[in-house]
Protein backbone atom coordinates (compact mmCIF):
# COMPACT_ATOMS: atom_id res chain seq x y z
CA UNK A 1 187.50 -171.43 12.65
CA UNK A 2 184.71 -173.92 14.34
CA UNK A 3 180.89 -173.81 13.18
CA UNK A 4 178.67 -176.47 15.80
CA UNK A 5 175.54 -177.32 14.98
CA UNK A 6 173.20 -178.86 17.56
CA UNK A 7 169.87 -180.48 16.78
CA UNK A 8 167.41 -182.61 18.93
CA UNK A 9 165.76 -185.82 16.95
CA UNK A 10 163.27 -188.17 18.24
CA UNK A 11 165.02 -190.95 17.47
CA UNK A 12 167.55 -193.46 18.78
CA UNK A 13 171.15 -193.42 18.61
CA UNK A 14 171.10 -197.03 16.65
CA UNK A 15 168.85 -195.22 13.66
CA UNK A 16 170.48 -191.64 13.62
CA UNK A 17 174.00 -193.66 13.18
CA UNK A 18 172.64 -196.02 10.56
CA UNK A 19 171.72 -192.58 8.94
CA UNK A 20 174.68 -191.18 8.93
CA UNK A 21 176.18 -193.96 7.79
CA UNK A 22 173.95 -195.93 5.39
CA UNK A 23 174.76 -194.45 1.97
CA UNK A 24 170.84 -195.15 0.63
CA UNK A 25 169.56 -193.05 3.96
CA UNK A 26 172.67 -190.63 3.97
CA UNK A 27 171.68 -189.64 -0.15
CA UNK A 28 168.29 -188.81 1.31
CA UNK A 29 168.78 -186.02 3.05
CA UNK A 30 172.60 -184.97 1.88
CA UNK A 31 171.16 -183.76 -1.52
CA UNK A 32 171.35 -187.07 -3.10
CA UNK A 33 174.99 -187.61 -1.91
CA UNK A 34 175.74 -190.72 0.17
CA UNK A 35 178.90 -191.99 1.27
CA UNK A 36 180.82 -195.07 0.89
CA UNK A 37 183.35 -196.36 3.79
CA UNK A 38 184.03 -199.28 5.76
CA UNK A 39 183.34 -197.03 8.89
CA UNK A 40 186.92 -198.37 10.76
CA UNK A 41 188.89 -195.96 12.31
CA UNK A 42 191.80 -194.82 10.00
CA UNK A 43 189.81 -195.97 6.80
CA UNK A 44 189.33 -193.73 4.03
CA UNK A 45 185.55 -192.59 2.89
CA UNK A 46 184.01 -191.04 -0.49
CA UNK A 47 180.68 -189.04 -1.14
CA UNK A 48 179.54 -188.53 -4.69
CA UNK A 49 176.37 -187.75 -6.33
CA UNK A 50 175.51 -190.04 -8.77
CA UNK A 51 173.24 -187.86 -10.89
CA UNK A 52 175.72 -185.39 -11.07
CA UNK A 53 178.55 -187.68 -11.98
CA UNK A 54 180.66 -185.75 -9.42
CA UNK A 55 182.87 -186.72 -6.01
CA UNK A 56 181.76 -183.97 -3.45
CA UNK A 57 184.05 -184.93 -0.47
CA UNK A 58 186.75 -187.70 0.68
CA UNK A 59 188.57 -188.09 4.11
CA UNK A 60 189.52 -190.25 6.49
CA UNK A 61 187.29 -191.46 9.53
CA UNK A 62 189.59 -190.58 12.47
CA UNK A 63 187.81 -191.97 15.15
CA UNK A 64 184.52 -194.36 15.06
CA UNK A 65 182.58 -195.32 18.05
CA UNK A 66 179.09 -196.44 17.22
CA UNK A 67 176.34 -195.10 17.93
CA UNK A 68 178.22 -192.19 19.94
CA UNK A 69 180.82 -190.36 18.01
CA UNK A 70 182.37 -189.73 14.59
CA UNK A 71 185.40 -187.82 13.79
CA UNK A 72 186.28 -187.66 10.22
CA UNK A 73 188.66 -185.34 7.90
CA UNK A 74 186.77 -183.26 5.20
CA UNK A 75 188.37 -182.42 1.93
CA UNK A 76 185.57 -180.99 -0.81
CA UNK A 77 185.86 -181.90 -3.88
CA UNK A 78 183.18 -180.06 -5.82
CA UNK A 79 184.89 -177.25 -7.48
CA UNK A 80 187.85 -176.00 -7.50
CA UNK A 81 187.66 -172.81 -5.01
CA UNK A 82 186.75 -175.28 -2.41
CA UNK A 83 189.02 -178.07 -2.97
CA UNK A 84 191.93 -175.41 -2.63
CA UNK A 85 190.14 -174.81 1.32
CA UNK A 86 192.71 -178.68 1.68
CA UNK A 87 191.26 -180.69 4.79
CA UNK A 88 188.60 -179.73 7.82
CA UNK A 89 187.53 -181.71 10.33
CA UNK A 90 183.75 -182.83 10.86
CA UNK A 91 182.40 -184.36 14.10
CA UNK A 92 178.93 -186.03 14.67
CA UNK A 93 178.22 -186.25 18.37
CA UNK A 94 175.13 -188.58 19.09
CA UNK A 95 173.85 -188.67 22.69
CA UNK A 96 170.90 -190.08 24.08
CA UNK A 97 167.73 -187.59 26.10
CA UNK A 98 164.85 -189.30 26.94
CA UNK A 99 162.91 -190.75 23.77
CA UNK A 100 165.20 -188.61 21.58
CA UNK A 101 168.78 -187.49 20.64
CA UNK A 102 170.90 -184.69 20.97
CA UNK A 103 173.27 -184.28 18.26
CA UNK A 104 176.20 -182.72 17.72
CA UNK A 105 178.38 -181.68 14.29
CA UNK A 106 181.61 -179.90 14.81
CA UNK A 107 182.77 -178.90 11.73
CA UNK A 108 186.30 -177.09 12.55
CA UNK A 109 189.95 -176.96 11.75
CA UNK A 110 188.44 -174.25 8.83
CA UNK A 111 191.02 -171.32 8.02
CA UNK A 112 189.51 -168.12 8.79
CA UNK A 113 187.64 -166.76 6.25
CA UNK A 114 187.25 -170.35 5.19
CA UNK A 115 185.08 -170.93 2.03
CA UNK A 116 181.16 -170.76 3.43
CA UNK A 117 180.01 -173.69 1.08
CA UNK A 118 182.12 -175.46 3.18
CA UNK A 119 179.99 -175.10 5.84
CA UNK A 120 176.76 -174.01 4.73
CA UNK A 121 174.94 -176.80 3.68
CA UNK A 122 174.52 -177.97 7.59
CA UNK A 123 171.27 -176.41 8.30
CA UNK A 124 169.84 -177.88 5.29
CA UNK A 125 171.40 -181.02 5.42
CA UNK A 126 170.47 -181.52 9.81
CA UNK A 127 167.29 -180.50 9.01
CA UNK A 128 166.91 -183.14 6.14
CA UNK A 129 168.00 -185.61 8.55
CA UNK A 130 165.63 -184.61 11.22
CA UNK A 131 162.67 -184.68 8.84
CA UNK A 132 163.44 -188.13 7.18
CA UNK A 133 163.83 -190.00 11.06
CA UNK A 134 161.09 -188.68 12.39
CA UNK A 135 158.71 -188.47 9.47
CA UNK A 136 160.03 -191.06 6.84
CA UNK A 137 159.31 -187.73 4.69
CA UNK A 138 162.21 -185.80 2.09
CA UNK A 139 162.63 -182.49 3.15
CA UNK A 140 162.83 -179.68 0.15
CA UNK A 141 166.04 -177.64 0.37
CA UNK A 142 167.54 -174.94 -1.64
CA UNK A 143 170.60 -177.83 -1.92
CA UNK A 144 168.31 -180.64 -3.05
CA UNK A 145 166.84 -178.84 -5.41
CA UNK A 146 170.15 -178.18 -6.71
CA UNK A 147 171.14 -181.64 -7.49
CA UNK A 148 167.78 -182.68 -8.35
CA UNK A 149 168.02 -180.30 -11.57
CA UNK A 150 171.64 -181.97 -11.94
């Protein structure tokens, strides 16, 4: 099963990588997660919530080409019902229009009838992003409420 996600930002491709990136920037719109990793390719990352005292996710960045492309493994860690979903795949696609950015997030290799927190959280967590690059602003999500109670 695949779920894409496409979303236009006025931003560069320099900033929206940073933001994916940047664990302080990443926590902002991720409901308080960020995610710690040496971005090389083959190199493992970890996203926890540091409220909540919780790992949400680990994987492996499979392929890393700033400020264009990154292909990662996703295992969630959360509870158990997802963490027996094993590994998906999650790629951010970044690619310049004009004054702005097109991008991309792939979020495949899901079994059928995968888990939907899984894959869920994207429209909340996209439009988090998009808010917070082209405002500077937080934007107030079902999921950030969530972990703000947490």
């Amino acid at each position: 099963m695949e779920k894409v996600y496409e979303i236009y930002i006025k931003t560069t491709p320099e900033k929206l990588w940073e933001a994916i990136t940047n664990p302080e920037l990443r926590a902002k719109y991720n409901f308080g997660v960020g995610v710690e990793s040496d971005w090389a390719a083959g190199s493992h990352y970890e996203s926890a919530h540091p409220s909540a005292g919780i790992r949400i996710a680990e994987g492996e960045n499979v392929e890393v080409d700033p400020p264009r492309r990154l292909v990662q493994t996703f295992t969630a860690l959360w509870d158990e019902a997802v963490r027996a979903e094993g590994a998906s795949r999650v790629t951010w696609e970044i690619e310049p229009v004009g004054d702005s950015c097109r991008l991309t997030v792939v979020h495949d290799e899901l079994r059928p009838g995968a888990n939907d927190q899984l894959y869920g959280g994207w429209p909340m967590i996209l439009s988090g992003l998009k808010t917070l690059l082209e405002t500077g602003e937080l934007l107030t999500t079902p999921g950030s409420l969530l972990y703000a109670q947490a």
